[in-house]
Amino acid sequence: MQFNTTSPEISATRAALLTRAEAMAQSLPWHEVTMSKLAQSAGVSRQTVYNEFGNKQGLARAIALVVAQRLLVDFNEAAAAEHDLHGALAAGLVSAFEHADATPLVHAVLTGQSGNGLLTVVTTDASEILETAGGAITHMVLDRWPVHDRAAVEIVAELAIRLFVSHLLQPGPSRRVTAARIATIALAALEHGQELVAAAENRVG
């Protein structure tokens, strides 16, 4: 699975618009990033921008998803070099933290430089990010450690992602220590996989 703006799954027009939009979001408060400005910057009609993203909230979700996909590339590459699940999760999370810390847009969002529009996507409208990241982590775990129950892994993957985002917003100790703690929590939760699944089913019911 490819996680970048040049993926064949993304049209050249959409990729170009996302590149422009990300650059604008790094340098302008989010309320100043408009569909019209994006269209003008990319040399396309405003209708083209609306056709691609629907509205500004859709644009925000698309930008956030592209950034998340880049973090997943780093996560998967680092995790692949480890031989046990705890090591894979910890290494992947460290790499994702480091990529996020080095990404200007992430810094702008977390420090409030871009306004709260993009932050809202990450914190309250993150279903697509959770689905994409959760699916990638679940695939990695089950591909290498198929002994685990899929439903339990999906729950634990979402837990790990939410903890990751929480620590992006409010950093605790070092990134390496935080990543190891999240990995430890994830493995402890997997040991009670059936209980997790049962609790989730009862909550839904």
PDB file of C-alpha atoms in Angstrom:
ATOM      1  CA  MET A   1       0.000   0.000   0.000  1.00  0.00           C
ATOM      2  CA  GLN A   2       1.379   3.393  -0.971  1.00  0.00           C
ATOM      3  CA  PHE A   3       1.029   6.358   1.351  1.00  0.00           C
ATOM      4  CA  ASN A   4       2.045   9.451  -0.591  1.00  0.00           C
ATOM      5  CA  THR A   5       0.613  12.126  -2.804  1.00  0.00           C
ATOM      6  CA  THR A   6       2.096  10.535  -5.913  1.00  0.00           C
ATOM      7  CA  SER A   7       0.180   7.288  -5.428  1.00  0.00           C
ATOM      8  CA  PRO A   8      -1.638   6.091  -8.562  1.00  0.00           C
ATOM      9  CA  GLU A   9      -4.787   6.224  -6.447  1.00  0.00           C
ATOM     10  CA  ILE A  10      -4.532  10.030  -6.347  1.00  0.00           C
ATOM     11  CA  SER A  11      -4.974  12.063  -9.521  1.00  0.00           C
ATOM     12  CA  ALA A  12      -2.216  14.425 -10.599  1.00  0.00           C
ATOM     13  CA  THR A  13      -4.584  17.355 -10.091  1.00  0.00           C
ATOM     14  CA  ARG A  14      -5.449  16.315  -6.548  1.00  0.00           C
ATOM     15  CA  ALA A  15      -1.790  15.702  -5.695  1.00  0.00           C
ATOM     16  CA  ALA A  16      -0.812  19.146  -7.001  1.00  0.00           C
ATOM     17  CA  LEU A  17      -3.632  20.816  -5.077  1.00  0.00           C
ATOM     18  CA  LEU A  18      -2.668  19.034  -1.869  1.00  0.00           C
ATOM     19  CA  THR A  19       0.958  20.100  -2.255  1.00  0.00           C
ATOM     20  CA  ARG A  20      -0.121  23.719  -2.728  1.00  0.00           C
ATOM     21  CA  ALA A  21      -2.635  23.545   0.108  1.00  0.00           C
ATOM     22  CA  GLU A  22      -0.097  22.104   2.525  1.00  0.00           C
ATOM     23  CA  ALA A  23       2.368  24.880   1.681  1.00  0.00           C
ATOM     24  CA  MET A  24      -0.324  27.511   2.203  1.00  0.00           C
ATOM     25  CA  ALA A  25      -1.364  25.982   5.534  1.00  0.00           C
ATOM     26  CA  GLN A  26       2.244  26.161   6.724  1.00  0.00           C
ATOM     27  CA  SER A  27       2.543  29.877   6.008  1.00  0.00           C
ATOM     28  CA  LEU A  28      -0.975  31.209   6.607  1.00  0.00           C
ATOM     29  CA  PRO A  29      -3.530  30.934   9.402  1.00  0.00           C
ATOM     30  CA  TRP A  30      -6.062  28.319   8.348  1.00  0.00           C
ATOM     31  CA  HIS A  31      -8.897  30.847   8.126  1.00  0.00           C
ATOM     32  CA  GLU A  32      -6.902  32.653   5.417  1.00  0.00           C
ATOM     33  CA  VAL A  33      -6.541  29.507   3.318  1.00  0.00           C
ATOM     34  CA  THR A  34      -9.507  29.674   0.957  1.00  0.00           C
ATOM     35  CA  MET A  35     -10.635  27.541  -1.930  1.00  0.00           C
ATOM     36  CA  SER A  36     -10.266  30.565  -4.217  1.00  0.00           C
ATOM     37  CA  LYS A  37      -6.676  31.229  -3.121  1.00  0.00           C
ATOM     38  CA  LEU A  38      -5.823  27.572  -3.592  1.00  0.00           C
ATOM     39  CA  ALA A  39      -7.321  27.565  -7.081  1.00  0.00           C
ATOM     40  CA  GLN A  40      -5.407  30.702  -8.025  1.00  0.00           C
ATOM     41  CA  SER A  41      -2.152  29.327  -6.617  1.00  0.00           C
ATOM     42  CA  ALA A  42      -2.538  26.046  -8.502  1.00  0.00           C
ATOM     43  CA  GLY A  43      -3.708  27.667 -11.728  1.00  0.00           C
ATOM     44  CA  VAL A  44      -7.045  25.863 -11.830  1.00  0.00           C
ATOM     45  CA  SER A  45     -10.658  26.937 -11.518  1.00  0.00           C
ATOM     46  CA  ARG A  46     -12.310  27.208  -8.134  1.00  0.00           C
ATOM     47  CA  GLN A  47     -14.823  24.602  -9.299  1.00  0.00           C
ATOM     48  CA  THR A  48     -11.970  22.141  -9.796  1.00  0.00           C
ATOM     49  CA  VAL A  49     -10.975  22.589  -6.159  1.00  0.00           C
ATOM     50  CA  TYR A  50     -14.544  22.054  -5.002  1.00  0.00           C
ATOM     51  CA  ASN A  51     -14.869  19.001  -7.234  1.00  0.00           C
ATOM     52  CA  GLU A  52     -11.817  17.452  -5.572  1.00  0.00           C
ATOM     53  CA  PHE A  53     -12.560  18.242  -1.922  1.00  0.00           C
ATOM     54  CA  GLY A  54     -16.208  19.234  -1.653  1.00  0.00           C
ATOM     55  CA  ASN A  55     -15.590  22.063   0.793  1.00  0.00           C
ATOM     56  CA  LYS A  56     -12.895  23.493   3.036  1.00  0.00           C
ATOM     57  CA  GLN A  57     -13.482  20.865   5.699  1.00  0.00           C
ATOM     58  CA  GLY A  58     -12.929  18.214   3.054  1.00  0.00           C
ATOM     59  CA  LEU A  59      -9.688  19.940   2.094  1.00  0.00           C
ATOM     60  CA  ALA A  60      -8.564  19.939   5.726  1.00  0.00           C
ATOM     61  CA  ARG A  61      -9.293  16.221   6.019  1.00  0.00           C
ATOM     62  CA  ALA A  62      -7.368  15.521   2.812  1.00  0.00           C
ATOM     63  CA  ILE A  63      -4.305  17.454   4.008  1.00  0.00           C
ATOM     64  CA  ALA A  64      -4.351  15.723   7.387  1.00  0.00           C
ATOM     65  CA  LEU A  65      -4.667  12.329   5.704  1.00  0.00           C
ATOM     66  CA  VAL A  66      -1.684  12.973   3.431  1.00  0.00           C
ATOM     67  CA  VAL A  67       0.463  13.893   6.435  1.00  0.00           C
ATOM     68  CA  ALA A  68      -0.763  10.799   8.293  1.00  0.00           C
ATOM     69  CA  GLN A  69       0.104   8.615   5.306  1.00  0.00           C
ATOM     70  CA  ARG A  70       3.668   9.921   5.331  1.00  0.00           C
ATOM     71  CA  LEU A  71       3.966   9.090   9.012  1.00  0.00           C
ATOM     72  CA  LEU A  72       2.710   5.585   8.250  1.00  0.00           C
ATOM     73  CA  VAL A  73       5.438   5.095   5.656  1.00  0.00           C
ATOM     74  CA  ASP A  74       8.050   5.885   8.305  1.00  0.00           C
ATOM     75  CA  PHE A  75       6.227   3.740  10.861  1.00  0.00           C
ATOM     76  CA  ASN A  76       6.179   0.706   8.577  1.00  0.00           C
ATOM     77  CA  GLU A  77       9.801   1.060   7.501  1.00  0.00           C
ATOM     78  CA  ALA A  78      11.045   1.282  11.087  1.00  0.00           C
ATOM     79  CA  ALA A  79       8.759  -1.504  12.304  1.00  0.00           C
ATOM     80  CA  ALA A  80       9.948  -3.837   9.546  1.00  0.00           C
ATOM     81  CA  ALA A  81      13.486  -3.792  10.939  1.00  0.00           C
ATOM     82  CA  GLU A  82      12.382  -5.218  14.305  1.00  0.00           C
ATOM     83  CA  HIS A  83      11.817  -8.874  15.135  1.00  0.00           C
ATOM     84  CA  ASP A  84       9.294  -8.737  17.978  1.00  0.00           C
ATOM     85  CA  LEU A  85       5.960  -6.957  18.192  1.00  0.00           C
ATOM     86  CA  HIS A  86       6.907  -4.634  21.043  1.00  0.00           C
ATOM     87  CA  GLY A  87      10.066  -3.586  19.230  1.00  0.00           C
ATOM     88  CA  ALA A  88       8.187  -3.093  15.967  1.00  0.00           C
ATOM     89  CA  LEU A  89       5.524  -0.888  17.540  1.00  0.00           C
ATOM     90  CA  ALA A  90       8.038   1.120  19.565  1.00  0.00           C
ATOM     91  CA  ALA A  91      10.402   1.670  16.632  1.00  0.00           C
ATOM     92  CA  GLY A  92       7.539   2.570  14.321  1.00  0.00           C
ATOM     93  CA  LEU A  93       6.135   5.080  16.784  1.00  0.00           C
ATOM     94  CA  VAL A  94       9.539   6.685  17.392  1.00  0.00           C
ATOM     95  CA  SER A  95       9.990   7.132  13.652  1.00  0.00           C
ATOM     96  CA  ALA A  96       6.489   8.578  13.277  1.00  0.00           C
ATOM     97  CA  PHE A  97       7.088  10.980  16.176  1.00  0.00           C
ATOM     98  CA  GLU A  98      10.369  12.131  14.627  1.00  0.00           C
ATOM     99  CA  HIS A  99       8.743  12.668  11.233  1.00  0.00           C
ATOM    100  CA  ALA A 100       5.888  14.607  12.819  1.00  0.00           C
ATOM    101  CA  ASP A 101       8.284  16.766  14.831  1.00  0.00           C
ATOM    102  CA  ALA A 102      10.189  17.597  11.641  1.00  0.00           C
ATOM    103  CA  THR A 103       7.070  18.432   9.614  1.00  0.00           C
ATOM    104  CA  PRO A 104       6.423  22.207   9.454  1.00  0.00           C
ATOM    105  CA  LEU A 105       2.685  21.774   9.023  1.00  0.00           C
ATOM    106  CA  VAL A 106       2.403  19.573  12.115  1.00  0.00           C
ATOM    107  CA  HIS A 107       4.333  22.189  14.087  1.00  0.00           C
ATOM    108  CA  ALA A 108       2.054  24.946  12.779  1.00  0.00           C
ATOM    109  CA  VAL A 109      -1.062  23.000  13.746  1.00  0.00           C
ATOM    110  CA  LEU A 110       0.121  22.005  17.209  1.00  0.00           C
ATOM    111  CA  THR A 111       1.386  25.470  18.128  1.00  0.00           C
ATOM    112  CA  GLY A 112      -1.787  27.156  16.929  1.00  0.00           C
ATOM    113  CA  GLN A 113       0.056  29.003  14.167  1.00  0.00           C
ATOM    114  CA  SER A 114      -2.405  27.702  11.579  1.00  0.00           C
ATOM    115  CA  GLY A 115      -5.502  28.400  13.666  1.00  0.00           C
ATOM    116  CA  ASN A 116      -7.751  25.617  14.919  1.00  0.00           C
ATOM    117  CA  GLY A 117      -9.245  24.389  11.645  1.00  0.00           C
ATOM    118  CA  LEU A 118      -6.729  21.638  10.987  1.00  0.00           C
ATOM    119  CA  LEU A 119      -6.385  20.812  14.677  1.00  0.00           C
ATOM    120  CA  THR A 120     -10.118  20.129  14.774  1.00  0.00           C
ATOM    121  CA  VAL A 121      -9.686  17.539  12.027  1.00  0.00           C
ATOM    122  CA  VAL A 122      -6.990  15.748  14.020  1.00  0.00           C
ATOM    123  CA  THR A 123      -8.835  15.828  17.334  1.00  0.00           C
ATOM    124  CA  THR A 124     -12.562  15.659  16.587  1.00  0.00           C
ATOM    125  CA  ASP A 125     -13.037  14.744  12.918  1.00  0.00           C
ATOM    126  CA  ALA A 126     -10.374  12.087  12.570  1.00  0.00           C
ATOM    127  CA  SER A 127     -12.413   9.082  11.460  1.00  0.00           C
ATOM    128  CA  GLU A 128     -10.641   8.773   8.102  1.00  0.00           C
ATOM    129  CA  ILE A 129      -7.213   9.128   9.700  1.00  0.00           C
ATOM    130  CA  LEU A 130      -8.081   6.530  12.336  1.00  0.00           C
ATOM    131  CA  GLU A 131      -9.392   4.150   9.691  1.00  0.00           C
ATOM    132  CA  THR A 132      -6.336   4.537   7.453  1.00  0.00           C
ATOM    133  CA  ALA A 133      -3.735   4.369  10.211  1.00  0.00           C
ATOM    134  CA  GLY A 134      -5.582   1.655  12.086  1.00  0.00           C
ATOM    135  CA  GLY A 135      -5.850  -0.440   8.950  1.00  0.00           C
ATOM    136  CA  ALA A 136      -2.142  -0.071   8.210  1.00  0.00           C
ATOM    137  CA  ILE A 137      -1.068  -1.027  11.737  1.00  0.00           C
ATOM    138  CA  THR A 138      -3.533  -3.918  11.871  1.00  0.00           C
ATOM    139  CA  HIS A 139      -2.199  -5.228   8.556  1.00  0.00           C
ATOM    140  CA  MET A 140       1.397  -4.988   9.779  1.00  0.00           C
ATOM    141  CA  VAL A 141       0.647  -6.842  13.012  1.00  0.00           C
ATOM    142  CA  LEU A 142      -1.432  -9.639  11.480  1.00  0.00           C
ATOM    143  CA  ASP A 143       0.921 -10.088   8.544  1.00  0.00           C
ATOM    144  CA  ARG A 144       3.845 -10.797  10.870  1.00  0.00           C
ATOM    145  CA  TRP A 145       2.087 -12.090  13.984  1.00  0.00           C
ATOM    146  CA  PRO A 146      -1.112 -13.768  12.716  1.00  0.00           C
ATOM    147  CA  VAL A 147      -1.735 -15.477  16.053  1.00  0.00           C
ATOM    148  CA  HIS A 148      -3.563 -12.376  17.265  1.00  0.00           C
ATOM    149  CA  ASP A 149      -7.297 -11.861  16.842  1.00  0.00           C
ATOM    150  CA  ARG A 150      -8.118  -9.292  14.137  1.00  0.00           C
ATOM    151  CA  ALA A 151     -10.873  -7.562  16.095  1.00  0.00           C
ATOM    152  CA  ALA A 152      -8.593  -7.192  19.112  1.00  0.00           C
ATOM    153  CA  VAL A 153      -5.732  -5.866  16.987  1.00  0.00           C
ATOM    154  CA  GLU A 154      -8.050  -3.291  15.417  1.00  0.00           C
ATOM    155  CA  ILE A 155      -9.071  -2.036  18.864  1.00  0.00           C
ATOM    156  CA  VAL A 156      -5.479  -1.900  20.097  1.00  0.00           C
ATOM    157  CA  ALA A 157      -4.312  -0.159  16.914  1.00  0.00           C
ATOM    158  CA  GLU A 158      -6.880   2.584  17.445  1.00  0.00           C
ATOM    159  CA  LEU A 159      -5.814   2.892  21.082  1.00  0.00           C
ATOM    160  CA  ALA A 160      -2.163   3.274  20.043  1.00  0.00           C
ATOM    161  CA  ILE A 161      -3.041   5.909  17.439  1.00  0.00           C
ATOM    162  CA  ARG A 162      -5.080   7.930  19.914  1.00  0.00           C
ATOM    163  CA  LEU A 163      -2.225   7.800  22.427  1.00  0.00           C
ATOM    164  CA  PHE A 164       0.190   8.867  19.696  1.00  0.00           C
ATOM    165  CA  VAL A 165      -1.946  11.886  18.787  1.00  0.00           C
ATOM    166  CA  SER A 166      -2.413  12.766  22.457  1.00  0.00           C
ATOM    167  CA  HIS A 167       1.349  12.830  22.984  1.00  0.00           C
ATOM    168  CA  LEU A 168       1.815  14.926  19.862  1.00  0.00           C
ATOM    169  CA  LEU A 169      -0.502  17.509  21.392  1.00  0.00           C
ATOM    170  CA  GLN A 170       0.899  17.259  24.925  1.00  0.00           C
ATOM    171  CA  PRO A 171       4.418  15.762  24.848  1.00  0.00           C
ATOM    172  CA  GLY A 172       5.452  13.787  27.890  1.00  0.00           C
ATOM    173  CA  PRO A 173       8.941  12.370  28.382  1.00  0.00           C
ATOM    174  CA  SER A 174      11.249  11.675  25.447  1.00  0.00           C
ATOM    175  CA  ARG A 175       9.686  10.382  22.242  1.00  0.00           C
ATOM    176  CA  ARG A 176      11.548   7.088  22.650  1.00  0.00           C
ATOM    177  CA  VAL A 177      10.232   6.566  26.184  1.00  0.00           C
ATOM    178  CA  THR A 178       6.713   7.517  25.117  1.00  0.00           C
ATOM    179  CA  ALA A 179       6.821   5.124  22.160  1.00  0.00           C
ATOM    180  CA  ALA A 180       8.004   2.277  24.391  1.00  0.00           C
ATOM    181  CA  ARG A 181       5.207   2.980  26.872  1.00  0.00           C
ATOM    182  CA  ILE A 182       2.555   2.987  24.151  1.00  0.00           C
ATOM    183  CA  ALA A 183       3.944  -0.292  22.785  1.00  0.00           C
ATOM    184  CA  THR A 184       3.859  -1.813  26.274  1.00  0.00           C
ATOM    185  CA  ILE A 185       0.250  -0.730  26.764  1.00  0.00           C
ATOM    186  CA  ALA A 186      -0.668  -2.143  23.357  1.00  0.00           C
ATOM    187  CA  LEU A 187       0.845  -5.544  24.110  1.00  0.00           C
ATOM    188  CA  ALA A 188      -0.756  -5.663  27.546  1.00  0.00           C
ATOM    189  CA  ALA A 189      -4.112  -4.916  25.939  1.00  0.00           C
ATOM    190  CA  LEU A 190      -3.601  -7.649  23.335  1.00  0.00           C
ATOM    191  CA  GLU A 191      -3.092 -10.172  26.120  1.00  0.00           C
ATOM    192  CA  HIS A 192      -6.730  -9.509  26.986  1.00  0.00           C
ATOM    193  CA  GLY A 193      -7.894  -9.452  23.388  1.00  0.00           C
ATOM    194  CA  GLN A 194     -11.080 -11.445  23.863  1.00  0.00           C
ATOM    195  CA  GLU A 195     -12.111  -9.274  26.793  1.00  0.00           C
ATOM    196  CA  LEU A 196     -11.501  -6.158  24.686  1.00  0.00           C
ATOM    197  CA  VAL A 197     -13.644  -7.485  21.863  1.00  0.00           C
ATOM    198  CA  ALA A 198     -16.414  -8.535  24.236  1.00  0.00           C
ATOM    199  CA  ALA A 199     -16.394  -5.135  25.937  1.00  0.00           C
ATOM    200  CA  ALA A 200     -16.558  -3.373  22.565  1.00  0.00           C
ATOM    201  CA  GLU A 201     -19.451  -5.558  21.437  1.00  0.00           C
ATOM    202  CA  ASN A 202     -21.336  -4.926  24.668  1.00  0.00           C
ATOM    203  CA  ARG A 203     -20.811  -1.187  24.305  1.00  0.00           C
ATOM    204  CA  VAL A 204     -22.162  -1.229  20.763  1.00  0.00           C
ATOM    205  CA  GLY A 205     -25.059  -3.431  21.792  1.00  0.00           C
TER     206      GLY A 205
END
